C-alpha angles and dihedrals in degrees: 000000000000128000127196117204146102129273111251106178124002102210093191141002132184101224089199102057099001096242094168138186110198144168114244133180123210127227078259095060095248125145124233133180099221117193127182142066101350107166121168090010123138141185100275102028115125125232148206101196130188119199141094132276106246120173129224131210103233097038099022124213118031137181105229109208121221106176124330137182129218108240111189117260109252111188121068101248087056092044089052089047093044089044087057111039078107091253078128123071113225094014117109138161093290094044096047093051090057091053101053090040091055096041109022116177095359094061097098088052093045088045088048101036115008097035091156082066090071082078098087096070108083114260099025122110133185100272098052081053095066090037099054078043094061092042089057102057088041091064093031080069096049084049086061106037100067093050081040091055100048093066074067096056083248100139115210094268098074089036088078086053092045090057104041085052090049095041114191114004090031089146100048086045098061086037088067096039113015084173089071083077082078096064101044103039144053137245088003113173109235093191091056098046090042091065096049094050097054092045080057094057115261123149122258096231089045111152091230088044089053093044096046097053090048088055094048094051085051096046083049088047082059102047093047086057101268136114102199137018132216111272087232107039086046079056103052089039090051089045092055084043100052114016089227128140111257096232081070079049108051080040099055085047091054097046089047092052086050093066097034103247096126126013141220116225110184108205128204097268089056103258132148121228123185125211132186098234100254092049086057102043092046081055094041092049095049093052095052097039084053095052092041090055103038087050101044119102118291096234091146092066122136110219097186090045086132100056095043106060091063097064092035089063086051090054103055092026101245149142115228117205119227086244092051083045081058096047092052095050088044087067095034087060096034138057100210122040145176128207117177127167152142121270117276093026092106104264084138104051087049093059085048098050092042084054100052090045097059103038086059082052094058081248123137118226107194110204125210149149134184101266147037096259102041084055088053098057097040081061086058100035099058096016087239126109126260137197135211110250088237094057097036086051092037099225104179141145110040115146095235135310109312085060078079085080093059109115099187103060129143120244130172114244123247125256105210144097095232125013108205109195120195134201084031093168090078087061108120129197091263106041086046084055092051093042093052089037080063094054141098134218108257093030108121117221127198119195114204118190147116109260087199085066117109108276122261114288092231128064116301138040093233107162091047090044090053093048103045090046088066089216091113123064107248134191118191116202115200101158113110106211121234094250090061093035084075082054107100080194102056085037096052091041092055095046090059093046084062089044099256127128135256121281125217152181126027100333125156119230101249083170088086123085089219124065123320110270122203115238119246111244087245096122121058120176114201113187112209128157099189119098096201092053100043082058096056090041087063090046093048088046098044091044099054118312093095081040090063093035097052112349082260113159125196111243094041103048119358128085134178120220130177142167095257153032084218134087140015089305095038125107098264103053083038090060099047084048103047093045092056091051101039102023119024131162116283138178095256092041119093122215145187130186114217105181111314090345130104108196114194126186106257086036116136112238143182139205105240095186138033108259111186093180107051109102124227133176132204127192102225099177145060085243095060105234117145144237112227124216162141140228128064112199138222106266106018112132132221159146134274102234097166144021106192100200087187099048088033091225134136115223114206134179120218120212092254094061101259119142110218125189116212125189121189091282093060092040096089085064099065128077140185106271103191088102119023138178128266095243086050092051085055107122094010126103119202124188088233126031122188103190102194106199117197139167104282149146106318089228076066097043102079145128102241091050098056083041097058091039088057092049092055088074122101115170103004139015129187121182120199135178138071118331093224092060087049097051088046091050090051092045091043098091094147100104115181111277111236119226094230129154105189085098091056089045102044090046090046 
């Protein structure tokens, strides 16, 4: 629906992103509470608006702005009140009154045309004439953009960004190039502004058309995994894209290369990649930072390594394998190292070991992983704290996302002897640039991860790329030690990474040399084809059943996963489930819908974005006192402690510890977390993991995914869902192949 009207009173107003609440009164005199995008808008501006009344259950009904468009005041009474919302320097209530009173209706003609005329209110020269007159143009232009932008599919959200990046003359500048929209702001829609354009009147072989749409098929080539892309097959999909002969195309190319906004990488076989520059200087660097480091002197040698770990065995009271002995002389010999492995096959108890060795030494191992969990659990794990990439690199600040691709970034380098980094595997192009940028020459680096694990989320495959180029010393472990071969869980993992089925009931481990083990009950396997039944199944399990099995409770140690966000065993129907059965409305429990969301104080909830900005503190001592931060990080998992109705925030404590404090224009980064995605489990361990397999989509019906799912279980692991998906996911092995080129670069 669509309202017409001027706003009387804003209530509230985000100054970073303009997220308002505001009183408005129609043309009927009606009063409205409007909530939503509101840039550029002041007490006094009058609107035309276009949403949908919601109605929420504190404030009642609402009226939820889509898009909406500033119209000028014309009665007298609007004119005073524009005049003095305090947009024009040295007009306030009294002068704007005298204005309007001298000129009525005619006073927006005289401001824009006949501005001299302005003089004959008293107090007004010549000179603040001009100047209202300016000001008023000036704002005239951010009237127009918002309702201007939204023909793009750019809300008013990302209008206020647009024009902060154009400046003056945003208008006409788009106007010229609508293309340039592209460039200065996110998530833009080519297609959309394509079509624009070209209704406009720009020509179809356009050089800004051409380059455009070979920026938006490389920024494509990013988000599907991959860093380059090959020269032919850019040019047919470009050719598809635009309609364009492909001479425009392969001369665009070259023009673009020419300025260095895209580059060419020949290979041995004779073919042709294409980069956008960022994706191949973050490869380049990487390469180079890799041999640099893996060629520099070994000053960090251990020449009694022998000796120690003996004692060092005796220490920590452990066993070490002649296979963990090898890894550890491996980094003791080498400044660059790669450890992958299954669970259960000791990765752990090598980190510990290589730990205790240099710290006897007066060396500082700095310990690290790509998220918030798997630092966690590397901090439990070796009884030595560990750090997120992004805060021991301190990596704040960025805008949003696409600042990840952002090569020249600043990081802080990193103070230690050795840097072990675990869950390699989640290492993308760009975080892996930003880790070897931090370190110095003679400090030694050990990767750990399993390389059968699913891929990074963001562009590039970098621990596979390092190991099959051979460049990287690399030590494979496939030995389950005796302790997680008792383990149904790591038994039955690594079965399916090697495309057999699962194993059940009481069955002895006839895989050890030494005498048969029988297996824990940790792993149960419940086949079940009916949607509706698998779903009651999760609740039954979730609600008291795991409480009877192994005193495990929900919120503490139990944790859904499953394949997809879609369907009735997706993320987003589980979650709306879950919540009603564990966690319903009551009279004492605070809650707040955001969009389709109910938050409700005790929900489990996850970050869904990096945000550098948002602050969080943590009390890390008896005494109370507190750590101050900033940064909360895609992936990291908490619980709803407070819903403030008179702030309007949302309080939620991280499993690390950390308090964040969200308003309305944070809130689109949360998500219900009682069921979450495969790709978002990746680097986390739960007690108790239901992996709940459906019939999806067949790129997430793979073996390494169900593989990685099942590797995310602790204590306790329960698969449910049709045998014959889980017999096509373990027999799935063909994951999708990265065009990637660090391999080429690091061998060459």
């Amino acid at each position: 629906m669509q309202l017409e009207g001027q706003v009387i009173d804003i209530i509230y107003k985000n100054e970073i992103n303009s997220y308002t609440v505001a009183t408005f009164e129609t043309t009927n005199s009606e009063e409205a509470t409007i909530v939503g995008y509101l840039p550029f808008v002041n007490e006094g501006d009058n609107l035309k608006i276009t949403g949908d009344i919601v109605k929420h259950p504190d404030y009642g009904e609402q009226f939820k702005i889509a898009t909406f468009e500033k119209i000028m005041p014309t009665t007298p009474e609007a004119l005073e009140k524009y005049l003095a919302n305090g947009n024009f320097r040295g007009i306030g209530p009294a002068t704007a009154k005298k204005i309007v009173d001298k000129f009525g209706k005619d006073t927006i003609n005289v401001i824009k045309l006949e501005p001299q005329k302005l003089t004959l209110i008293k107090g007004i020269n010549k000179e603040k004439a001009l100047e209202i007159a300016e000001q008023f143009l000036a704002n005239w232009e951010i009237w127009q953009i918002v309702g201007f932008l939204d023909k793009f599919g750019i809300g008013p959200q990302s209008a206020e960004n647009v024009y902060k990046k154009l400046g003056e003359g945003a208008l006409e500048k788009i106007s010229e190039n609508p293309y340039i929209l592209l460039d200065v702001a996110s998530k833009v829609n080519f297609e959309k502004v394509d079509k624009i354009a070209l209704e406009l009147g720009v020509d179809q072989s356009n050089y800004k058309r051409v380059r455009s749409g070979i920026k938006y098929g490389l920024e494509k080539i990013g988000l599907n995994g991959n860093s380059c892309v090959l020269y032919d097959n850019l040019l047919k999909y470009e050719q598809d894209l635009l309609n364009v002969d492909i001479n425009s195309i392969e001369d665009t190319i070259i023009n673009m290369k020419a300025k260095e906004e895209l580059v060419l990488e020949e290979r041995e076989n004779g073919q042709e990649w294409v980069y956008s520059k960022p994706f191949y200087e973050a490869e380049k660097n990487i390469a180079e930072k890799i041999i640099g480091l893996r060629n520099a002197e070994n000053v960090k040698v251990i020449k009694t390594l022998k000796k120690d770990l003996d004692g060092i065995e005796k220490n920590i009271d452990i066993k070490l394998s002649e296979k963990q002995k090898e890894a550890i002389e491996s980094i003791n010999e080498n400044n660059v190292c790669i450890i992958t492995g299954g669970p259960g096959t000791g990765k752990t108890t090598i980190i510990k070991a290589i730990i205790e060795l240099y710290k006897k030494h007066g060396m500082k191992p700095v310990l690290c992983a790509p998220t918030g969990r798997a630092a966690k659990r590397m901090t439990e794990t070796t009884g030595e704290e560990a750090k997120t990439l992004h805060r021991l690199l301190e990596i704040a600040g960025m805008a949003d996302d696409t600042d990840n691709f952002n090569t020249n970034l600043l990081v802080t380098p990193i103070d230690g002897d050795i840097i072990i980094v675990d869950e390699a595997s989640m290492l993308d192009m760009f975080l892996m640039n930003y880790l070897v940028k931090a370190i110095y020459k003679g400090t030694k680096l050990v990767l750990v991860g399993d390389i059968d694990q699913l891929p990074s989320v963001g562009p590039g495959s970098v621990l596979k790329d390092l190991i099959d180029s051979e460049q990287v010393y690399t030590i494979r472990l496939n030995q389950i030690f005796r302790q997680a071969a008792k383990s149904k869980i790591i038994v039955n993992a690594h079965r399916v990474n090697e495309g057999k089925n699962f194993i059940e009931g009481k069955i002895k481990n006839t895989k050890l040399d030494e005498e048969n083990i029988e297996l824990l009950d940790d792993f149960f396997y419940i086949n079940e084809v009916n949607q509706e039944k698998i779903q009651q199944t999760v609740i039954s399990l979730c609600k008291g059943r795991l409480k009877t099995y192994g005193d495990y409770d929900f919120l503490s140690n139990i944790q859904i996963i499953t394949p997809t966000k879609k369907g009735k065993l997706g993320t987003k129907e589980l979650n709306i489930l879950v919540q009603k059965e564990l966690n319903p409305l009551e009279e004492e429990k605070n809650e707040k819908e955001f969009g389709d969301i109910k938050f409700r104080e005790q929900d489990r909830v996850m970050q869904t974005k990096n945000n550098y900005n948002i602050l969080w503190e943590k009390e890390y001592d008896e005494e109370f006192k507190k750590e101050l931060g900033n940064g909360i990080f895609n992936g990291e998992l908490g619980i709803i402690e407070n819903i403030n109705k008179e702030n309007k925030t949302i309080k939620v404590k991280f499993d690390d510890g950390k308090i964040a404090t969200y308003d309305n224009a944070d809130l689109e980064q949360l998500e219900h977390a009682y069921a979450i995605t495969v790709h978002k489990s990746q680097g986390s361990e739960f007690d108790v993991v239901i992996l709940v397999v459906s019939q999806s989509a067949p790129m997430l019906l793979t073996r390494n995914l169900i593989y990685t799912a099942m590797t995310r279980a602790k204590k306790l692991l329960i698969v449910i869902g049709p045998q014959s998906v889980v017999n096509y996911m373990i027999q799935n092995n063909t994951t999708k192949q990265r065009n990637t080129g660090l391999k080429f670069k690091l061998e060459n």
